[in-house]
Amino acid sequence: MESHLKQLKDKALEEIKKITSSEELKKIETKYLGRKGELTEALKKLKDLAVEEKPKMGQLANEIKLEVEGFLNKVKFEFQERTEEKAGHVLDITLPGIKKSVGHLHPITLIQQQVVEIFSKMGFLVWEGPEVESDYYNFKSLNIPESHPARDMQDTFYLKDHADWVMRTHTSNQQVWALEKYGAPLRAIFPGRVFRSEATDASHAAPFYQLEGLMVGKDISVANLIAVMRSLLKEVFKRDVKVRLRPGYFPFVEPGFELDMNCLICGGEGCKVCKFGGWVETMPCGLVHPQVLEYAGLDTKEYSGFAFGLGLTRLAMMKYGIDDVRLNFSDDLRFLEQF
Ligand code: DAH
């Protein structure tokens, strides 16, 4: 048995060395290693050997099989390489690689990250709240009781079969949440997506992004509010931006303001984004209404604060000169690849 196996090996290796074509290679492979190949048959015979011979012969047979297989594979590989070379598939490691395109950030994400960084540096905590919110945190705790006409200002999506739950209409929903959780003094921002049943046009969309800010402490006044807003806009636009403050009504602030910035799309001349008025409502804001502080369990004699609701989508449009809000949700690569 031993000499038969060794002879078989020598014969096989000899024949493999002489192979000149891949057809021959296939033939030899079948001749020795195929289902009825000579080596396969020899291996099958191992079972007829005496028990004491089996381990030794078994090991030898396996080694021979591996050697023949290995040699065949080596020759096969060489053939393959030669065929590829003939076909012109030469590996040229100096050729430039195929660049994998990787994704990049959306303009609204970019602006959100930038604003978050600016506020973080000013010591504000960052907290993204839930998008589905109870009527209590979205409205009632913000001094908007059930029958209040202010509810009409926000075209709300209510959850089917859950009249008490809404898709949050603003990120102000986090105000009382945060004060309950962290107490005062507190500086916090709440970035996130909000939802309104809006008819879509160049500056309105049903889902959009806001960033709410809240600062509560002792002796917080409008002066603090204006200082923080100014630093923010200066950092975002890297220049002084013309702003104006005018009275605005929101049930959860008193006094309330609208902070508008000069439209950077048209330079104040008037365009569809600023509705031809030259100014864009960027940041409604005000001093936190005492009723809200009370809902949060704070002593209004001791604490006061300011809050603002930054329209992130609008800010991104101003910063990048986007003249139609629908582009943000369009999946149009010609638009997206510019960022
Ligand atoms: N939550 C308001 C809205 O979405 C915006 C707002 C107004 C937020 C005044 C504030 C604020 O914090 O003080 O319409």
PDB file of C-alpha atoms in Angstrom, residues 86-327:
ATOM      1  CA  LYS A  86      -3.304  37.690 -22.457  1.00  0.00           C
ATOM      2  CA  ALA A  87      -6.713  39.284 -22.105  1.00  0.00           C
ATOM      3  CA  GLY A  88      -5.036  42.488 -21.019  1.00  0.00           C
ATOM      4  CA  HIS A  89      -6.103  42.249 -17.375  1.00  0.00           C
ATOM      5  CA  VAL A  90      -2.741  43.211 -16.009  1.00  0.00           C
ATOM      6  CA  LEU A  91      -2.641  44.363 -12.418  1.00  0.00           C
ATOM      7  CA  ASP A  92      -1.201  47.861 -12.503  1.00  0.00           C
ATOM      8  CA  ILE A  93      -0.742  49.043  -8.951  1.00  0.00           C
ATOM      9  CA  THR A  94       0.120  52.553 -10.116  1.00  0.00           C
ATOM     10  CA  LEU A  95      -3.386  53.141 -11.507  1.00  0.00           C
ATOM     11  CA  PRO A  96      -5.553  55.466  -9.387  1.00  0.00           C
ATOM     12  CA  GLY A  97      -8.021  53.526  -7.235  1.00  0.00           C
ATOM     13  CA  ILE A  98     -11.761  53.528  -7.662  1.00  0.00           C
ATOM     14  CA  LYS A  99     -13.015  56.121  -5.224  1.00  0.00           C
ATOM     15  CA  LYS A 100     -15.904  55.036  -3.062  1.00  0.00           C
ATOM     16  CA  SER A 101     -18.318  57.885  -2.701  1.00  0.00           C
ATOM     17  CA  VAL A 102     -19.217  58.492   0.899  1.00  0.00           C
ATOM     18  CA  GLY A 103     -22.206  60.411   2.137  1.00  0.00           C
ATOM     19  CA  HIS A 104     -22.018  63.847   3.650  1.00  0.00           C
ATOM     20  CA  LEU A 105     -24.064  65.919   5.997  1.00  0.00           C
ATOM     21  CA  HIS A 106     -27.293  67.647   5.062  1.00  0.00           C
ATOM     22  CA  PRO A 107     -27.264  71.477   5.327  1.00  0.00           C
ATOM     23  CA  ILE A 108     -29.770  71.394   8.197  1.00  0.00           C
ATOM     24  CA  THR A 109     -27.599  68.923  10.093  1.00  0.00           C
ATOM     25  CA  LEU A 110     -24.576  71.123   9.416  1.00  0.00           C
ATOM     26  CA  ILE A 111     -26.264  74.212  10.805  1.00  0.00           C
ATOM     27  CA  GLN A 112     -27.632  72.276  13.783  1.00  0.00           C
ATOM     28  CA  GLN A 113     -24.178  70.982  14.628  1.00  0.00           C
ATOM     29  CA  GLN A 114     -22.727  74.448  14.353  1.00  0.00           C
ATOM     30  CA  VAL A 115     -25.383  76.038  16.567  1.00  0.00           C
ATOM     31  CA  VAL A 116     -25.099  73.218  19.108  1.00  0.00           C
ATOM     32  CA  GLU A 117     -21.357  73.795  19.256  1.00  0.00           C
ATOM     33  CA  ILE A 118     -21.777  77.535  19.786  1.00  0.00           C
ATOM     34  CA  PHE A 119     -24.245  77.010  22.648  1.00  0.00           C
ATOM     35  CA  SER A 120     -22.177  74.230  24.178  1.00  0.00           C
ATOM     36  CA  LYS A 121     -19.294  76.672  24.419  1.00  0.00           C
ATOM     37  CA  MET A 122     -21.628  79.039  26.268  1.00  0.00           C
ATOM     38  CA  GLY A 123     -22.383  76.292  28.783  1.00  0.00           C
ATOM     39  CA  PHE A 124     -25.778  75.190  27.474  1.00  0.00           C
ATOM     40  CA  LEU A 125     -26.851  71.602  27.961  1.00  0.00           C
ATOM     41  CA  VAL A 126     -28.116  69.832  24.806  1.00  0.00           C
ATOM     42  CA  TRP A 127     -31.166  67.611  24.936  1.00  0.00           C
ATOM     43  CA  GLU A 128     -33.194  66.199  22.062  1.00  0.00           C
ATOM     44  CA  GLY A 129     -36.655  65.376  23.292  1.00  0.00           C
ATOM     45  CA  PRO A 130     -39.394  63.079  21.968  1.00  0.00           C
ATOM     46  CA  GLU A 131     -41.179  63.844  18.698  1.00  0.00           C
ATOM     47  CA  VAL A 132     -44.450  62.456  19.988  1.00  0.00           C
ATOM     48  CA  GLU A 133     -45.540  64.527  22.942  1.00  0.00           C
ATOM     49  CA  SER A 134     -48.370  64.761  25.416  1.00  0.00           C
ATOM     50  CA  ASP A 135     -50.822  67.614  25.164  1.00  0.00           C
ATOM     51  CA  TYR A 136     -49.536  68.692  28.574  1.00  0.00           C
ATOM     52  CA  TYR A 137     -45.910  69.375  27.602  1.00  0.00           C
ATOM     53  CA  ASN A 138     -46.665  70.573  24.095  1.00  0.00           C
ATOM     54  CA  PHE A 139     -49.419  72.994  25.119  1.00  0.00           C
ATOM     55  CA  LYS A 140     -50.780  73.135  28.638  1.00  0.00           C
ATOM     56  CA  SER A 141     -47.532  73.499  30.585  1.00  0.00           C
ATOM     57  CA  LEU A 142     -46.686  76.335  28.181  1.00  0.00           C
ATOM     58  CA  ASN A 143     -49.682  78.298  29.285  1.00  0.00           C
ATOM     59  CA  ILE A 144     -51.800  77.205  26.314  1.00  0.00           C
ATOM     60  CA  PRO A 145     -54.894  75.621  27.874  1.00  0.00           C
ATOM     61  CA  GLU A 146     -57.340  73.619  25.844  1.00  0.00           C
ATOM     62  CA  SER A 147     -59.618  76.416  24.783  1.00  0.00           C
ATOM     63  CA  HIS A 148     -56.832  78.917  24.116  1.00  0.00           C
ATOM     64  CA  PRO A 149     -56.909  80.487  20.629  1.00  0.00           C
ATOM     65  CA  ALA A 150     -53.101  80.158  20.435  1.00  0.00           C
ATOM     66  CA  ARG A 151     -53.652  76.500  19.639  1.00  0.00           C
ATOM     67  CA  ASP A 152     -54.972  77.623  16.286  1.00  0.00           C
ATOM     68  CA  MET A 153     -51.573  79.131  15.456  1.00  0.00           C
ATOM     69  CA  GLN A 154     -50.092  75.658  15.323  1.00  0.00           C
ATOM     70  CA  ASP A 155     -51.844  73.286  12.948  1.00  0.00           C
ATOM     71  CA  THR A 156     -51.377  70.198  15.013  1.00  0.00           C
ATOM     72  CA  PHE A 157     -51.224  66.551  14.006  1.00  0.00           C
ATOM     73  CA  TYR A 158     -53.039  64.618  16.714  1.00  0.00           C
ATOM     74  CA  LEU A 159     -52.429  60.919  17.167  1.00  0.00           C
ATOM     75  CA  LYS A 160     -55.262  58.766  15.956  1.00  0.00           C
ATOM     76  CA  ASP A 161     -57.177  57.285  18.872  1.00  0.00           C
ATOM     77  CA  HIS A 162     -55.012  59.202  21.371  1.00  0.00           C
ATOM     78  CA  ALA A 163     -56.508  62.663  21.611  1.00  0.00           C
ATOM     79  CA  ASP A 164     -54.007  63.635  24.323  1.00  0.00           C
ATOM     80  CA  TRP A 165     -50.933  63.007  22.206  1.00  0.00           C
ATOM     81  CA  VAL A 166     -49.564  65.079  19.357  1.00  0.00           C
ATOM     82  CA  MET A 167     -46.620  65.195  16.978  1.00  0.00           C
ATOM     83  CA  ARG A 168     -44.817  67.993  18.755  1.00  0.00           C
ATOM     84  CA  THR A 169     -45.540  71.290  17.064  1.00  0.00           C
ATOM     85  CA  HIS A 170     -42.441  72.955  18.481  1.00  0.00           C
ATOM     86  CA  THR A 171     -39.344  72.196  20.518  1.00  0.00           C
ATOM     87  CA  SER A 172     -40.737  74.382  23.318  1.00  0.00           C
ATOM     88  CA  ASN A 173     -42.232  71.085  24.536  1.00  0.00           C
ATOM     89  CA  GLN A 174     -38.898  70.525  26.293  1.00  0.00           C
ATOM     90  CA  GLN A 175     -39.038  73.600  28.514  1.00  0.00           C
ATOM     91  CA  VAL A 176     -41.011  72.232  31.453  1.00  0.00           C
ATOM     92  CA  TRP A 177     -39.590  68.744  30.941  1.00  0.00           C
ATOM     93  CA  ALA A 178     -36.070  70.099  31.384  1.00  0.00           C
ATOM     94  CA  LEU A 179     -36.861  72.337  34.348  1.00  0.00           C
ATOM     95  CA  GLU A 180     -38.556  69.425  36.088  1.00  0.00           C
ATOM     96  CA  LYS A 181     -35.614  67.194  35.424  1.00  0.00           C
ATOM     97  CA  TYR A 182     -32.715  69.562  36.105  1.00  0.00           C
ATOM     98  CA  GLY A 183     -34.231  72.366  38.167  1.00  0.00           C
ATOM     99  CA  ALA A 184     -32.861  75.926  38.121  1.00  0.00           C
ATOM    100  CA  PRO A 185     -30.523  77.542  37.331  1.00  0.00           C
ATOM    101  CA  LEU A 186     -30.482  75.994  33.872  1.00  0.00           C
ATOM    102  CA  ARG A 187     -29.107  76.739  30.441  1.00  0.00           C
ATOM    103  CA  ALA A 188     -30.274  74.292  27.832  1.00  0.00           C
ATOM    104  CA  ILE A 189     -30.991  73.916  24.134  1.00  0.00           C
ATOM    105  CA  PHE A 190     -33.338  71.424  22.513  1.00  0.00           C
ATOM    106  CA  PRO A 191     -32.765  70.803  18.812  1.00  0.00           C
ATOM    107  CA  GLY A 192     -35.155  68.646  16.825  1.00  0.00           C
ATOM    108  CA  ARG A 193     -37.831  68.006  14.257  1.00  0.00           C
ATOM    109  CA  VAL A 194     -41.310  69.393  14.669  1.00  0.00           C
ATOM    110  CA  PHE A 195     -44.523  68.862  12.729  1.00  0.00           C
ATOM    111  CA  ARG A 196     -47.390  71.007  11.520  1.00  0.00           C
ATOM    112  CA  SER A 197     -50.161  70.387   9.122  1.00  0.00           C
ATOM    113  CA  GLU A 198     -48.917  73.170   6.845  1.00  0.00           C
ATOM    114  CA  ALA A 199     -49.593  73.666   3.175  1.00  0.00           C
ATOM    115  CA  THR A 200     -46.176  73.449   1.537  1.00  0.00           C
ATOM    116  CA  ASP A 201     -44.739  76.496  -0.213  1.00  0.00           C
ATOM    117  CA  ALA A 202     -41.304  78.098  -0.652  1.00  0.00           C
ATOM    118  CA  SER A 203     -40.939  78.729   3.070  1.00  0.00           C
ATOM    119  CA  HIS A 204     -43.293  76.247   4.747  1.00  0.00           C
ATOM    120  CA  ALA A 205     -43.148  72.475   5.109  1.00  0.00           C
ATOM    121  CA  ALA A 206     -44.950  70.008   7.375  1.00  0.00           C
ATOM    122  CA  PRO A 207     -41.844  68.669   9.103  1.00  0.00           C
ATOM    123  CA  PHE A 208     -39.183  71.236   9.904  1.00  0.00           C
ATOM    124  CA  TYR A 209     -36.387  71.776  12.373  1.00  0.00           C
ATOM    125  CA  GLN A 210     -36.180  74.052  15.351  1.00  0.00           C
ATOM    126  CA  LEU A 211     -33.796  74.640  18.172  1.00  0.00           C
ATOM    127  CA  GLU A 212     -35.311  75.830  21.400  1.00  0.00           C
ATOM    128  CA  GLY A 213     -33.226  77.612  23.984  1.00  0.00           C
ATOM    129  CA  LEU A 214     -33.889  78.237  27.632  1.00  0.00           C
ATOM    130  CA  MET A 215     -31.953  80.060  30.284  1.00  0.00           C
ATOM    131  CA  VAL A 216     -33.398  80.286  33.770  1.00  0.00           C
ATOM    132  CA  GLY A 217     -31.650  81.728  36.783  1.00  0.00           C
ATOM    133  CA  LYS A 218     -31.611  84.659  39.110  1.00  0.00           C
ATOM    134  CA  ASP A 219     -31.890  88.098  37.477  1.00  0.00           C
ATOM    135  CA  ILE A 220     -32.097  86.894  33.879  1.00  0.00           C
ATOM    136  CA  SER A 221     -33.382  89.736  31.710  1.00  0.00           C
ATOM    137  CA  VAL A 222     -33.959  90.822  28.114  1.00  0.00           C
ATOM    138  CA  ALA A 223     -30.383  92.123  28.107  1.00  0.00           C
ATOM    139  CA  ASN A 224     -29.097  88.555  28.540  1.00  0.00           C
ATOM    140  CA  LEU A 225     -31.409  87.376  25.795  1.00  0.00           C
ATOM    141  CA  ILE A 226     -30.180  89.955  23.297  1.00  0.00           C
ATOM    142  CA  ALA A 227     -26.530  89.340  24.164  1.00  0.00           C
ATOM    143  CA  VAL A 228     -26.857  85.600  23.596  1.00  0.00           C
ATOM    144  CA  MET A 229     -28.769  86.046  20.313  1.00  0.00           C
ATOM    145  CA  ARG A 230     -26.183  88.502  19.006  1.00  0.00           C
ATOM    146  CA  SER A 231     -23.268  86.167  19.772  1.00  0.00           C
ATOM    147  CA  LEU A 232     -25.081  83.324  18.109  1.00  0.00           C
ATOM    148  CA  LEU A 233     -25.795  85.115  14.836  1.00  0.00           C
ATOM    149  CA  LYS A 234     -22.337  86.608  14.709  1.00  0.00           C
ATOM    150  CA  GLU A 235     -20.771  83.154  15.086  1.00  0.00           C
ATOM    151  CA  VAL A 236     -23.062  81.531  12.521  1.00  0.00           C
ATOM    152  CA  PHE A 237     -22.676  84.163   9.819  1.00  0.00           C
ATOM    153  CA  LYS A 238     -19.163  85.307  10.740  1.00  0.00           C
ATOM    154  CA  ARG A 239     -20.219  88.935  10.396  1.00  0.00           C
ATOM    155  CA  ASP A 240     -22.635  91.364  11.964  1.00  0.00           C
ATOM    156  CA  VAL A 241     -26.113  90.591  10.744  1.00  0.00           C
ATOM    157  CA  LYS A 242     -28.787  93.263  10.806  1.00  0.00           C
ATOM    158  CA  VAL A 243     -31.541  92.261  13.189  1.00  0.00           C
ATOM    159  CA  ARG A 244     -34.685  93.879  14.476  1.00  0.00           C
ATOM    160  CA  LEU A 245     -36.745  93.101  17.554  1.00  0.00           C
ATOM    161  CA  ARG A 246     -40.462  93.702  17.500  1.00  0.00           C
ATOM    162  CA  PRO A 247     -43.220  92.675  19.873  1.00  0.00           C
ATOM    163  CA  GLY A 248     -44.599  89.194  19.333  1.00  0.00           C
ATOM    164  CA  TYR A 249     -47.211  87.193  21.134  1.00  0.00           C
ATOM    165  CA  PHE A 250     -46.582  83.730  22.513  1.00  0.00           C
ATOM    166  CA  PRO A 251     -48.505  82.537  25.568  1.00  0.00           C
ATOM    167  CA  PHE A 252     -45.394  81.126  27.235  1.00  0.00           C
ATOM    168  CA  VAL A 253     -43.340  84.345  27.263  1.00  0.00           C
ATOM    169  CA  GLU A 254     -44.006  87.786  28.627  1.00  0.00           C
ATOM    170  CA  PRO A 255     -42.894  90.083  27.112  1.00  0.00           C
ATOM    171  CA  GLY A 256     -42.580  88.244  23.810  1.00  0.00           C
ATOM    172  CA  PHE A 257     -40.608  89.314  20.744  1.00  0.00           C
ATOM    173  CA  GLU A 258     -39.954  88.426  17.162  1.00  0.00           C
ATOM    174  CA  LEU A 259     -36.322  88.695  16.232  1.00  0.00           C
ATOM    175  CA  ASP A 260     -36.022  89.143  12.481  1.00  0.00           C
ATOM    176  CA  MET A 261     -32.862  89.148  10.465  1.00  0.00           C
ATOM    177  CA  ASN A 262     -32.241  91.000   7.274  1.00  0.00           C
ATOM    178  CA  CYS A 263     -32.883  88.573   4.404  1.00  0.00           C
ATOM    179  CA  LEU A 264     -29.524  87.353   3.201  1.00  0.00           C
ATOM    180  CA  ILE A 265     -30.977  85.805   0.059  1.00  0.00           C
ATOM    181  CA  CYS A 266     -31.920  89.163  -1.443  1.00  0.00           C
ATOM    182  CA  GLY A 267     -29.977  91.501   0.853  1.00  0.00           C
ATOM    183  CA  GLY A 268     -33.224  92.994   2.086  1.00  0.00           C
ATOM    184  CA  GLU A 269     -34.508  93.913  -1.376  1.00  0.00           C
ATOM    185  CA  GLY A 270     -37.424  91.480  -1.170  1.00  0.00           C
ATOM    186  CA  CYS A 271     -37.749  87.922  -2.516  1.00  0.00           C
ATOM    187  CA  LYS A 272     -40.041  84.910  -2.151  1.00  0.00           C
ATOM    188  CA  VAL A 273     -38.217  83.680   0.965  1.00  0.00           C
ATOM    189  CA  CYS A 274     -38.790  86.905   2.897  1.00  0.00           C
ATOM    190  CA  LYS A 275     -42.181  87.230   1.271  1.00  0.00           C
ATOM    191  CA  PHE A 276     -40.900  90.406  -0.382  1.00  0.00           C
ATOM    192  CA  GLY A 277     -40.560  92.187   2.965  1.00  0.00           C
ATOM    193  CA  GLY A 278     -36.756  92.130   3.244  1.00  0.00           C
ATOM    194  CA  TRP A 279     -36.833  90.560   6.732  1.00  0.00           C
ATOM    195  CA  VAL A 280     -37.033  86.934   7.828  1.00  0.00           C
ATOM    196  CA  GLU A 281     -38.581  85.873  11.094  1.00  0.00           C
ATOM    197  CA  THR A 282     -35.698  83.953  12.588  1.00  0.00           C
ATOM    198  CA  MET A 283     -36.151  83.813  16.287  1.00  0.00           C
ATOM    199  CA  PRO A 284     -39.279  84.322  18.312  1.00  0.00           C
ATOM    200  CA  CYS A 285     -38.263  84.805  21.903  1.00  0.00           C
ATOM    201  CA  GLY A 286     -39.097  86.421  25.216  1.00  0.00           C
ATOM    202  CA  LEU A 287     -38.956  86.162  28.975  1.00  0.00           C
ATOM    203  CA  VAL A 288     -40.385  82.919  30.301  1.00  0.00           C
ATOM    204  CA  HIS A 289     -43.958  83.453  31.488  1.00  0.00           C
ATOM    205  CA  PRO A 290     -44.301  83.092  35.308  1.00  0.00           C
ATOM    206  CA  GLN A 291     -47.057  80.541  34.731  1.00  0.00           C
ATOM    207  CA  VAL A 292     -44.590  78.260  32.922  1.00  0.00           C
ATOM    208  CA  LEU A 293     -42.071  78.587  35.746  1.00  0.00           C
ATOM    209  CA  GLU A 294     -44.835  77.672  38.165  1.00  0.00           C
ATOM    210  CA  TYR A 295     -45.753  74.592  36.151  1.00  0.00           C
ATOM    211  CA  ALA A 296     -42.080  73.648  36.431  1.00  0.00           C
ATOM    212  CA  GLY A 297     -42.304  74.045  40.202  1.00  0.00           C
ATOM    213  CA  LEU A 298     -40.087  77.128  40.471  1.00  0.00           C
ATOM    214  CA  ASP A 299     -40.503  80.119  42.748  1.00  0.00           C
ATOM    215  CA  THR A 300     -41.194  83.032  40.404  1.00  0.00           C
ATOM    216  CA  LYS A 301     -39.971  85.548  42.956  1.00  0.00           C
ATOM    217  CA  GLU A 302     -36.591  83.939  42.860  1.00  0.00           C
ATOM    218  CA  TYR A 303     -36.241  82.867  39.233  1.00  0.00           C
ATOM    219  CA  SER A 304     -36.720  84.383  35.815  1.00  0.00           C
ATOM    220  CA  GLY A 305     -35.513  83.359  32.408  1.00  0.00           C
ATOM    221  CA  PHE A 306     -35.589  83.758  28.669  1.00  0.00           C
ATOM    222  CA  ALA A 307     -36.533  81.343  25.918  1.00  0.00           C
ATOM    223  CA  PHE A 308     -36.238  81.392  22.171  1.00  0.00           C
ATOM    224  CA  GLY A 309     -37.266  79.156  19.303  1.00  0.00           C
ATOM    225  CA  LEU A 310     -34.757  79.202  16.502  1.00  0.00           C
ATOM    226  CA  GLY A 311     -35.992  78.100  13.090  1.00  0.00           C
ATOM    227  CA  LEU A 312     -33.099  75.860  12.042  1.00  0.00           C
ATOM    228  CA  THR A 313     -34.467  75.262   8.561  1.00  0.00           C
ATOM    229  CA  ARG A 314     -34.741  78.997   7.912  1.00  0.00           C
ATOM    230  CA  LEU A 315     -31.308  79.628   9.386  1.00  0.00           C
ATOM    231  CA  ALA A 316     -29.794  77.011   7.063  1.00  0.00           C
ATOM    232  CA  MET A 317     -31.539  78.703   4.139  1.00  0.00           C
ATOM    233  CA  MET A 318     -30.080  82.076   5.094  1.00  0.00           C
ATOM    234  CA  LYS A 319     -26.615  80.716   5.682  1.00  0.00           C
ATOM    235  CA  TYR A 320     -26.392  78.708   2.453  1.00  0.00           C
ATOM    236  CA  GLY A 321     -28.583  80.886   0.236  1.00  0.00           C
ATOM    237  CA  ILE A 322     -31.276  78.212  -0.246  1.00  0.00           C
ATOM    238  CA  ASP A 323     -34.254  79.940  -1.791  1.00  0.00           C
ATOM    239  CA  ASP A 324     -36.866  77.189  -1.520  1.00  0.00           C
ATOM    240  CA  VAL A 325     -37.519  75.119   1.595  1.00  0.00           C
ATOM    241  CA  ARG A 326     -38.696  72.163  -0.494  1.00  0.00           C
ATOM    242  CA  LEU A 327     -35.144  71.623  -1.747  1.00  0.00           C
TER     243      LEU A 327
END
